[in-house]
C-alpha cells in the first residue's frame, strides 16, 4: 500500500510539473526572439518582439524593444513606442526613457520636461531620483544630476544611495567643497569607514583640495571631537604622509576610547608595515612610557626592538654604511632582545627574540659560535615545536655554510627519523648536552602547517647538501619529492633546481663542477667561486652551463661591489651571443646595477628589453615593477 501511494505521489508531481512548464505560443515566440537577440540577429529579434507587443502591452515585452532600438541608436524609431507607452502606461520609468530619447534627438527642452514630469508625479519614491541620475550619468550630464539629487536628498534625507550619488556627482564635477560636506554627512548615516575613505581619496586631486579638506577637518573637530571623525582624520593625515599629526590624533582617539594604548599600538603596527619606522618607534615608545598602565607594554617593548632592527636592516639604511658601523648599530638591539628574554621568559616574544639574536649574530655579527649557542638554547627550552624546528633549520644552514656537512646531515636525519611514528628505535634528536627533540614531540606537532613547512625545509636542505657535493642523481630524487609540497616557496625552489639539472644532465661532470662552485658561492668564498665558474666556462664551451657560469661570475663581481667588472662581463656576453639563453638574467642584473648607480634611464632600458625580448622570463613581473617604481620616483 505504501508503495502504491508513493507511485501516485510521483505521477502527480510529474503531471503538475508538466502543467507548470507548459508554455503558451506567445511565450515560445518570446524565447525565440531572445535567442535571436543573443545571437545578435537584432532585425529578426525586433520583428518578433514587436509582433508580440502589438497584442500584449506588458512591460516585459516592451523592454527588449527599447533595449534594441537604444543599442542601435535608432531613437527616432523608438520615440513613437515610448509616446504611446506614456499615454497607456504612464510611469517614472517611461518618462525618464522619453527624456533620454528627446535628449539624444537634440530636443533638450522636451527632455527636461519629461524628467521634470517624472519628479513631479513620481517623486514620492527615491528610485525616481536615482533612475534620473543614472540616465544623466550615462549621457555624461553630471552637472544636471546635482539639482536632481539635492531635491531627492531634501525629500529623503536619510537615503544613503541618494546621498552617495550626490557625493559622486560632486567628485565628477570637482566640487570638493560641497563633496566633503556631503561625504561627512554620508559617514554619519552609514558609518561605512572604507566607503568614506574612498570618496575622500577621490577628492584629493591636488594641493588646493587637500588643504581645503585638512582645514575643513580642523573646523569639524573644533566644533566636536567626535571619535568617528577623528578616526577618519587620522587616516586622511596618514594618506598625505603627515605622520606626526596623525599620531597626535590617534593619541586623542586612544584617550577618548580609554583604550589604554590599543589604538596607539594598532597605529604603530600599521606604520611599521608601511616601513614608516620613525613614527612607528615614536608610537611604541609612547606605549612603553605608559609602563604597567597598559596591557600592551610587553608587546610594545618587543615591537619597538623589532622595528629598530627592521630599520637598521633596511637597504636604504645600511647600503652606505660599512660593516664595522653596521655591527656597532646592532649591539644595542641584541641587548634589548636579551632584556625581553629575561623579563618575559617562556613567551612567544622571548622565543622570537632568541631567534632574531641568532640571525643577527650569524648574518650581521658573523659570529657563528654565538648563533649556535642561542639556537641550541631554543631547541633545549622552547615549548613550541615550530621554534624548535626553525632553530634546527638555522643550525643546518650554519653547518652547511661552515662545511660541516656531516653534522648537518646527522641533524636532518635525526629529525626526519623521529617524524616517522613507525620507527620505534628513535628516542630523540640529541643537539647539545641533554637537549633533544623527542620523537613524540615531533609526531604530535608535525601536522601543523608551520611544522610541515619547517620539515620540508629540512628535506630541501638535505637535497641541497647532495647537490653541493655533486651527487646529482640522489639530489634529483629528493627535489622531485618536494615539488608537491603545500609550501609554494619550497616547491618552486625544488622545481627550479630540477629544471636546471634536467637541462644539463647530459654533461654530469660539468654539472657536478658547477654545483661545487655554487657551494663555494653559498659559503661566501667568492674568489674561489669565480675561479670555479671560469673553469666551467672553458670546459663546457658551447653548453648552457658555460653561459650560466658567465652570469654567476657577473653576479659575484656585483656582490663584491665590482660593478665595472660585472657590467663588462654582461655587456660582452650580450654582444657575443645573438640569442643568449640567459640574456634576461644579464639584462635584469644590468638593470639592478644601473639602479644602484642611479642611472635610471639605463635601468629602464634594460628592464624594458626584458619585456620586449623575453616575454616569458621569470623576471617579467619584477621588471614591470621596477619600471613603474623608477617612473614614480
PDB file of N, CA and C in Angstrom, residues 308-381:
ATOM      1  N   UNK A 308      63.222  48.776  15.344  1.00  0.00           N
ATOM      2  CA  UNK A 308      64.588  49.309  15.275  1.00  0.00           C
ATOM      3  C   UNK A 308      65.454  48.367  14.446  1.00  0.00           C
ATOM      4  N   UNK A 309      65.291  47.090  14.685  1.00  0.00           N
ATOM      5  CA  UNK A 309      66.007  46.046  13.944  1.00  0.00           C
ATOM      6  C   UNK A 309      65.690  46.157  12.452  1.00  0.00           C
ATOM      7  N   UNK A 310      64.407  46.291  12.125  1.00  0.00           N
ATOM      8  CA  UNK A 310      63.983  46.372  10.719  1.00  0.00           C
ATOM      9  C   UNK A 310      64.537  47.620  10.047  1.00  0.00           C
ATOM     10  N   UNK A 311      64.549  48.726  10.789  1.00  0.00           N
ATOM     11  CA  UNK A 311      65.084  49.974  10.225  1.00  0.00           C
ATOM     12  C   UNK A 311      66.577  49.813   9.912  1.00  0.00           C
ATOM     13  N   UNK A 312      67.296  49.222  10.847  1.00  0.00           N
ATOM     14  CA  UNK A 312      68.733  49.027  10.624  1.00  0.00           C
ATOM     15  C   UNK A 312      69.002  48.034   9.498  1.00  0.00           C
ATOM     16  N   UNK A 313      68.096  47.073   9.337  1.00  0.00           N
ATOM     17  CA  UNK A 313      68.287  46.035   8.315  1.00  0.00           C
ATOM     18  C   UNK A 313      67.861  46.494   6.926  1.00  0.00           C
ATOM     19  N   UNK A 314      67.145  47.616   6.847  1.00  0.00           N
ATOM     20  CA  UNK A 314      66.623  48.078   5.554  1.00  0.00           C
ATOM     21  C   UNK A 314      67.771  48.481   4.633  1.00  0.00           C
ATOM     22  N   UNK A 315      67.564  48.250   3.360  1.00  0.00           N
ATOM     23  CA  UNK A 315      68.599  48.557   2.363  1.00  0.00           C
ATOM     24  C   UNK A 315      68.946  50.041   2.385  1.00  0.00           C
ATOM     25  N   UNK A 316      67.918  50.898   2.499  1.00  0.00           N
ATOM     26  CA  UNK A 316      68.163  52.342   2.487  1.00  0.00           C
ATOM     27  C   UNK A 316      69.089  52.759   3.622  1.00  0.00           C
ATOM     28  N   UNK A 317      68.995  52.058   4.758  1.00  0.00           N
ATOM     29  CA  UNK A 317      69.819  52.435   5.913  1.00  0.00           C
ATOM     30  C   UNK A 317      71.254  51.928   5.756  1.00  0.00           C
ATOM     31  N   UNK A 318      71.395  50.654   5.399  1.00  0.00           N
ATOM     32  CA  UNK A 318      72.734  50.050   5.505  1.00  0.00           C
ATOM     33  C   UNK A 318      73.547  50.021   4.218  1.00  0.00           C
ATOM     34  N   UNK A 319      72.975  50.542   3.087  1.00  0.00           N
ATOM     35  CA  UNK A 319      73.753  50.442   1.849  1.00  0.00           C
ATOM     36  C   UNK A 319      74.959  51.393   1.837  1.00  0.00           C
ATOM     37  N   UNK A 320      74.891  52.455   2.660  1.00  0.00           N
ATOM     38  CA  UNK A 320      76.010  53.415   2.689  1.00  0.00           C
ATOM     39  C   UNK A 320      76.776  53.361   4.013  1.00  0.00           C
ATOM     40  N   UNK A 321      76.722  52.212   4.665  1.00  0.00           N
ATOM     41  CA  UNK A 321      77.382  52.080   5.964  1.00  0.00           C
ATOM     42  C   UNK A 321      78.362  50.907   5.902  1.00  0.00           C
ATOM     43  N   UNK A 322      79.532  51.053   6.509  1.00  0.00           N
ATOM     44  CA  UNK A 322      80.493  49.953   6.456  1.00  0.00           C
ATOM     45  C   UNK A 322      80.152  48.888   7.495  1.00  0.00           C
ATOM     46  N   UNK A 323      80.805  47.746   7.383  1.00  0.00           N
ATOM     47  CA  UNK A 323      80.471  46.603   8.234  1.00  0.00           C
ATOM     48  C   UNK A 323      80.686  46.889   9.721  1.00  0.00           C
ATOM     49  N   UNK A 324      81.754  47.601  10.033  1.00  0.00           N
ATOM     50  CA  UNK A 324      82.032  47.898  11.449  1.00  0.00           C
ATOM     51  C   UNK A 324      80.924  48.756  12.056  1.00  0.00           C
ATOM     52  N   UNK A 325      80.487  49.774  11.304  1.00  0.00           N
ATOM     53  CA  UNK A 325      79.405  50.649  11.793  1.00  0.00           C
ATOM     54  C   UNK A 325      78.103  49.869  11.926  1.00  0.00           C
ATOM     55  N   UNK A 326      77.840  48.986  10.949  1.00  0.00           N
ATOM     56  CA  UNK A 326      76.614  48.196  10.979  1.00  0.00           C
ATOM     57  C   UNK A 326      76.586  47.295  12.211  1.00  0.00           C
ATOM     58  N   UNK A 327      77.704  46.634  12.492  1.00  0.00           N
ATOM     59  CA  UNK A 327      77.782  45.775  13.675  1.00  0.00           C
ATOM     60  C   UNK A 327      77.544  46.582  14.953  1.00  0.00           C
ATOM     61  N   UNK A 328      78.151  47.744  15.026  1.00  0.00           N
ATOM     62  CA  UNK A 328      78.017  48.588  16.220  1.00  0.00           C
ATOM     63  C   UNK A 328      76.562  49.010  16.438  1.00  0.00           C
ATOM     64  N   UNK A 329      75.873  49.316  15.334  1.00  0.00           N
ATOM     65  CA  UNK A 329      74.477  49.759  15.450  1.00  0.00           C
ATOM     66  C   UNK A 329      73.559  48.641  15.936  1.00  0.00           C
ATOM     67  N   UNK A 330      73.961  47.371  15.721  1.00  0.00           N
ATOM     68  CA  UNK A 330      73.121  46.250  16.143  1.00  0.00           C
ATOM     69  C   UNK A 330      73.397  45.804  17.586  1.00  0.00           C
ATOM     70  N   UNK A 331      74.470  46.257  18.167  1.00  0.00           N
ATOM     71  CA  UNK A 331      74.796  45.849  19.540  1.00  0.00           C
ATOM     72  C   UNK A 331      73.683  46.182  20.532  1.00  0.00           C
ATOM     73  N   UNK A 332      73.134  47.422  20.530  1.00  0.00           N
ATOM     74  CA  UNK A 332      72.040  47.705  21.471  1.00  0.00           C
ATOM     75  C   UNK A 332      70.764  46.916  21.175  1.00  0.00           C
ATOM     76  N   UNK A 333      70.571  46.510  19.899  1.00  0.00           N
ATOM     77  CA  UNK A 333      69.403  45.693  19.552  1.00  0.00           C
ATOM     78  C   UNK A 333      69.496  44.338  20.246  1.00  0.00           C
ATOM     79  N   UNK A 334      70.682  43.751  20.227  1.00  0.00           N
ATOM     80  CA  UNK A 334      70.874  42.459  20.904  1.00  0.00           C
ATOM     81  C   UNK A 334      70.620  42.611  22.406  1.00  0.00           C
ATOM     82  N   UNK A 335      71.082  43.710  22.979  1.00  0.00           N
ATOM     83  CA  UNK A 335      70.864  43.962  24.424  1.00  0.00           C
ATOM     84  C   UNK A 335      69.375  44.053  24.720  1.00  0.00           C
ATOM     85  N   UNK A 336      68.633  44.777  23.868  1.00  0.00           N
ATOM     86  CA  UNK A 336      67.182  44.917  24.075  1.00  0.00           C
ATOM     87  C   UNK A 336      66.468  43.574  23.956  1.00  0.00           C
ATOM     88  N   UNK A 337      66.868  42.771  22.974  1.00  0.00           N
ATOM     89  CA  UNK A 337      66.261  41.444  22.822  1.00  0.00           C
ATOM     90  C   UNK A 337      66.531  40.594  24.070  1.00  0.00           C
ATOM     91  N   UNK A 338      67.738  40.681  24.599  1.00  0.00           N
ATOM     92  CA  UNK A 338      68.071  39.893  25.795  1.00  0.00           C
ATOM     93  C   UNK A 338      67.261  40.365  27.000  1.00  0.00           C
ATOM     94  N   UNK A 339      66.959  41.662  27.036  1.00  0.00           N
ATOM     95  CA  UNK A 339      66.117  42.198  28.115  1.00  0.00           C
ATOM     96  C   UNK A 339      64.713  41.597  28.045  1.00  0.00           C
ATOM     97  N   UNK A 340      64.195  41.473  26.827  1.00  0.00           N
ATOM     98  CA  UNK A 340      62.868  40.867  26.632  1.00  0.00           C
ATOM     99  C   UNK A 340      62.878  39.408  27.089  1.00  0.00           C
ATOM    100  N   UNK A 341      63.949  38.690  26.734  1.00  0.00           N
ATOM    101  CA  UNK A 341      64.066  37.278  27.120  1.00  0.00           C
ATOM    102  C   UNK A 341      64.086  37.132  28.637  1.00  0.00           C
ATOM    103  N   UNK A 342      64.784  38.052  29.289  1.00  0.00           N
ATOM    104  CA  UNK A 342      64.916  37.979  30.753  1.00  0.00           C
ATOM    105  C   UNK A 342      63.603  38.348  31.453  1.00  0.00           C
ATOM    106  N   UNK A 343      62.953  39.423  30.975  1.00  0.00           N
ATOM    107  CA  UNK A 343      61.750  39.926  31.649  1.00  0.00           C
ATOM    108  C   UNK A 343      60.505  39.106  31.328  1.00  0.00           C
ATOM    109  N   UNK A 344      60.478  38.501  30.140  1.00  0.00           N
ATOM    110  CA  UNK A 344      59.279  37.755  29.730  1.00  0.00           C
ATOM    111  C   UNK A 344      59.662  36.375  29.211  1.00  0.00           C
ATOM    112  N   UNK A 345      60.225  35.542  30.079  1.00  0.00           N
ATOM    113  CA  UNK A 345      60.663  34.214  29.639  1.00  0.00           C
ATOM    114  C   UNK A 345      59.463  33.335  29.279  1.00  0.00           C
ATOM    115  N   UNK A 346      59.735  32.335  28.460  1.00  0.00           N
ATOM    116  CA  UNK A 346      58.723  31.338  28.092  1.00  0.00           C
ATOM    117  C   UNK A 346      57.505  31.948  27.398  1.00  0.00           C
ATOM    118  N   UNK A 347      57.717  33.079  26.704  1.00  0.00           N
ATOM    119  CA  UNK A 347      56.638  33.680  25.910  1.00  0.00           C
ATOM    120  C   UNK A 347      57.035  33.635  24.444  1.00  0.00           C
ATOM    121  N   UNK A 348      56.055  33.846  23.577  1.00  0.00           N
ATOM    122  CA  UNK A 348      56.357  33.845  22.146  1.00  0.00           C
ATOM    123  C   UNK A 348      57.328  34.970  21.793  1.00  0.00           C
ATOM    124  N   UNK A 349      57.163  36.127  22.439  1.00  0.00           N
ATOM    125  CA  UNK A 349      58.067  37.244  22.159  1.00  0.00           C
ATOM    126  C   UNK A 349      59.514  36.903  22.530  1.00  0.00           C
ATOM    127  N   UNK A 350      59.687  36.211  23.658  1.00  0.00           N
ATOM    128  CA  UNK A 350      61.050  35.859  24.069  1.00  0.00           C
ATOM    129  C   UNK A 350      61.662  34.847  23.107  1.00  0.00           C
ATOM    130  N   UNK A 351      60.845  33.904  22.605  1.00  0.00           N
ATOM    131  CA  UNK A 351      61.355  32.920  21.637  1.00  0.00           C
ATOM    132  C   UNK A 351      61.709  33.607  20.316  1.00  0.00           C
ATOM    133  N   UNK A 352      60.835  34.539  19.898  1.00  0.00           N
ATOM    134  CA  UNK A 352      61.144  35.303  18.686  1.00  0.00           C
ATOM    135  C   UNK A 352      62.421  36.116  18.872  1.00  0.00           C
ATOM    136  N   UNK A 353      62.593  36.667  20.065  1.00  0.00           N
ATOM    137  CA  UNK A 353      63.794  37.461  20.358  1.00  0.00           C
ATOM    138  C   UNK A 353      65.047  36.584  20.261  1.00  0.00           C
ATOM    139  N   UNK A 354      64.973  35.377  20.805  1.00  0.00           N
ATOM    140  CA  UNK A 354      66.118  34.452  20.708  1.00  0.00           C
ATOM    141  C   UNK A 354      66.439  34.147  19.235  1.00  0.00           C
ATOM    142  N   UNK A 355      65.382  33.901  18.474  1.00  0.00           N
ATOM    143  CA  UNK A 355      65.586  33.562  17.069  1.00  0.00           C
ATOM    144  C   UNK A 355      66.232  34.718  16.324  1.00  0.00           C
ATOM    145  N   UNK A 356      65.784  35.933  16.657  1.00  0.00           N
ATOM    146  CA  UNK A 356      66.336  37.097  15.969  1.00  0.00           C
ATOM    147  C   UNK A 356      67.798  37.344  16.375  1.00  0.00           C
ATOM    148  N   UNK A 357      68.100  37.122  17.650  1.00  0.00           N
ATOM    149  CA  UNK A 357      69.504  37.257  18.088  1.00  0.00           C
ATOM    150  C   UNK A 357      70.387  36.297  17.302  1.00  0.00           C
ATOM    151  N   UNK A 358      69.931  35.061  17.165  1.00  0.00           N
ATOM    152  CA  UNK A 358      70.711  34.058  16.421  1.00  0.00           C
ATOM    153  C   UNK A 358      70.955  34.526  14.984  1.00  0.00           C
ATOM    154  N   UNK A 359      69.920  35.093  14.365  1.00  0.00           N
ATOM    155  CA  UNK A 359      70.057  35.557  12.980  1.00  0.00           C
ATOM    156  C   UNK A 359      71.029  36.725  12.882  1.00  0.00           C
ATOM    157  N   UNK A 360      70.922  37.674  13.828  1.00  0.00           N
ATOM    158  CA  UNK A 360      71.829  38.833  13.821  1.00  0.00           C
ATOM    159  C   UNK A 360      73.269  38.385  14.041  1.00  0.00           C
ATOM    160  N   UNK A 361      73.466  37.498  15.014  1.00  0.00           N
ATOM    161  CA  UNK A 361      74.822  37.010  15.297  1.00  0.00           C
ATOM    162  C   UNK A 361      75.418  36.335  14.062  1.00  0.00           C
ATOM    163  N   UNK A 362      74.579  35.607  13.366  1.00  0.00           N
ATOM    164  CA  UNK A 362      75.069  34.853  12.215  1.00  0.00           C
ATOM    165  C   UNK A 362      75.293  35.748  10.996  1.00  0.00           C
ATOM    166  N   UNK A 363      74.308  36.610  10.651  1.00  0.00           N
ATOM    167  CA  UNK A 363      74.358  37.340   9.383  1.00  0.00           C
ATOM    168  C   UNK A 363      75.032  38.704   9.492  1.00  0.00           C
ATOM    169  N   UNK A 364      74.882  39.380  10.645  1.00  0.00           N
ATOM    170  CA  UNK A 364      75.453  40.731  10.802  1.00  0.00           C
ATOM    171  C   UNK A 364      76.791  40.668  11.532  1.00  0.00           C
ATOM    172  N   UNK A 365      76.778  40.012  12.686  1.00  0.00           N
ATOM    173  CA  UNK A 365      77.986  39.966  13.518  1.00  0.00           C
ATOM    174  C   UNK A 365      79.002  38.927  13.025  1.00  0.00           C
ATOM    175  N   UNK A 366      78.540  38.014  12.149  1.00  0.00           N
ATOM    176  CA  UNK A 366      79.393  36.938  11.635  1.00  0.00           C
ATOM    177  C   UNK A 366      79.987  36.119  12.780  1.00  0.00           C
ATOM    178  N   UNK A 367      79.166  35.889  13.807  1.00  0.00           N
ATOM    179  CA  UNK A 367      79.610  35.164  14.998  1.00  0.00           C
ATOM    180  C   UNK A 367      78.812  33.864  15.083  1.00  0.00           C
ATOM    181  N   UNK A 368      79.282  32.853  14.348  1.00  0.00           N
ATOM    182  CA  UNK A 368      78.555  31.588  14.302  1.00  0.00           C
ATOM    183  C   UNK A 368      78.479  30.908  15.667  1.00  0.00           C
ATOM    184  N   UNK A 369      79.523  31.072  16.476  1.00  0.00           N
ATOM    185  CA  UNK A 369      79.538  30.427  17.787  1.00  0.00           C
ATOM    186  C   UNK A 369      78.377  30.933  18.647  1.00  0.00           C
ATOM    187  N   UNK A 370      78.203  32.262  18.700  1.00  0.00           N
ATOM    188  CA  UNK A 370      77.103  32.835  19.486  1.00  0.00           C
ATOM    189  C   UNK A 370      75.757  32.418  18.915  1.00  0.00           C
ATOM    190  N   UNK A 371      75.668  32.359  17.583  1.00  0.00           N
ATOM    191  CA  UNK A 371      74.414  31.951  16.946  1.00  0.00           C
ATOM    192  C   UNK A 371      74.066  30.510  17.304  1.00  0.00           C
ATOM    193  N   UNK A 372      75.067  29.632  17.265  1.00  0.00           N
ATOM    194  CA  UNK A 372      74.830  28.215  17.588  1.00  0.00           C
ATOM    195  C   UNK A 372      74.396  28.054  19.035  1.00  0.00           C
ATOM    196  N   UNK A 373      75.008  28.799  19.937  1.00  0.00           N
ATOM    197  CA  UNK A 373      74.624  28.722  21.358  1.00  0.00           C
ATOM    198  C   UNK A 373      73.162  29.126  21.540  1.00  0.00           C
ATOM    199  N   UNK A 374      72.742  30.193  20.878  1.00  0.00           N
ATOM    200  CA  UNK A 374      71.358  30.655  21.022  1.00  0.00           C
ATOM    201  C   UNK A 374      70.382  29.668  20.400  1.00  0.00           C
ATOM    202  N   UNK A 375      70.725  29.109  19.251  1.00  0.00           N
ATOM    203  CA  UNK A 375      69.838  28.142  18.590  1.00  0.00           C
ATOM    204  C   UNK A 375      69.696  26.874  19.425  1.00  0.00           C
ATOM    205  N   UNK A 376      70.784  26.432  20.023  1.00  0.00           N
ATOM    206  CA  UNK A 376      70.713  25.266  20.910  1.00  0.00           C
ATOM    207  C   UNK A 376      69.854  25.551  22.132  1.00  0.00           C
ATOM    208  N   UNK A 377      69.930  26.792  22.623  1.00  0.00           N
ATOM    209  CA  UNK A 377      69.101  27.180  23.760  1.00  0.00           C
ATOM    210  C   UNK A 377      67.613  27.101  23.402  1.00  0.00           C
ATOM    211  N   UNK A 378      67.278  27.542  22.181  1.00  0.00           N
ATOM    212  CA  UNK A 378      65.880  27.464  21.719  1.00  0.00           C
ATOM    213  C   UNK A 378      65.431  26.008  21.668  1.00  0.00           C
ATOM    214  N   UNK A 379      66.260  25.162  21.079  1.00  0.00           N
ATOM    215  CA  UNK A 379      65.908  23.740  20.955  1.00  0.00           C
ATOM    216  C   UNK A 379      65.730  23.098  22.325  1.00  0.00           C
ATOM    217  N   UNK A 380      66.546  23.539  23.267  1.00  0.00           N
ATOM    218  CA  UNK A 380      66.524  22.939  24.605  1.00  0.00           C
ATOM    219  C   UNK A 380      65.332  23.408  25.429  1.00  0.00           C
ATOM    220  N   UNK A 381      64.900  24.671  25.230  1.00  0.00           N
ATOM    221  CA  UNK A 381      63.909  25.242  26.159  1.00  0.00           C
ATOM    222  C   UNK A 381      62.558  25.581  25.530  1.00  0.00           C
TER     223      UNK A 381
END
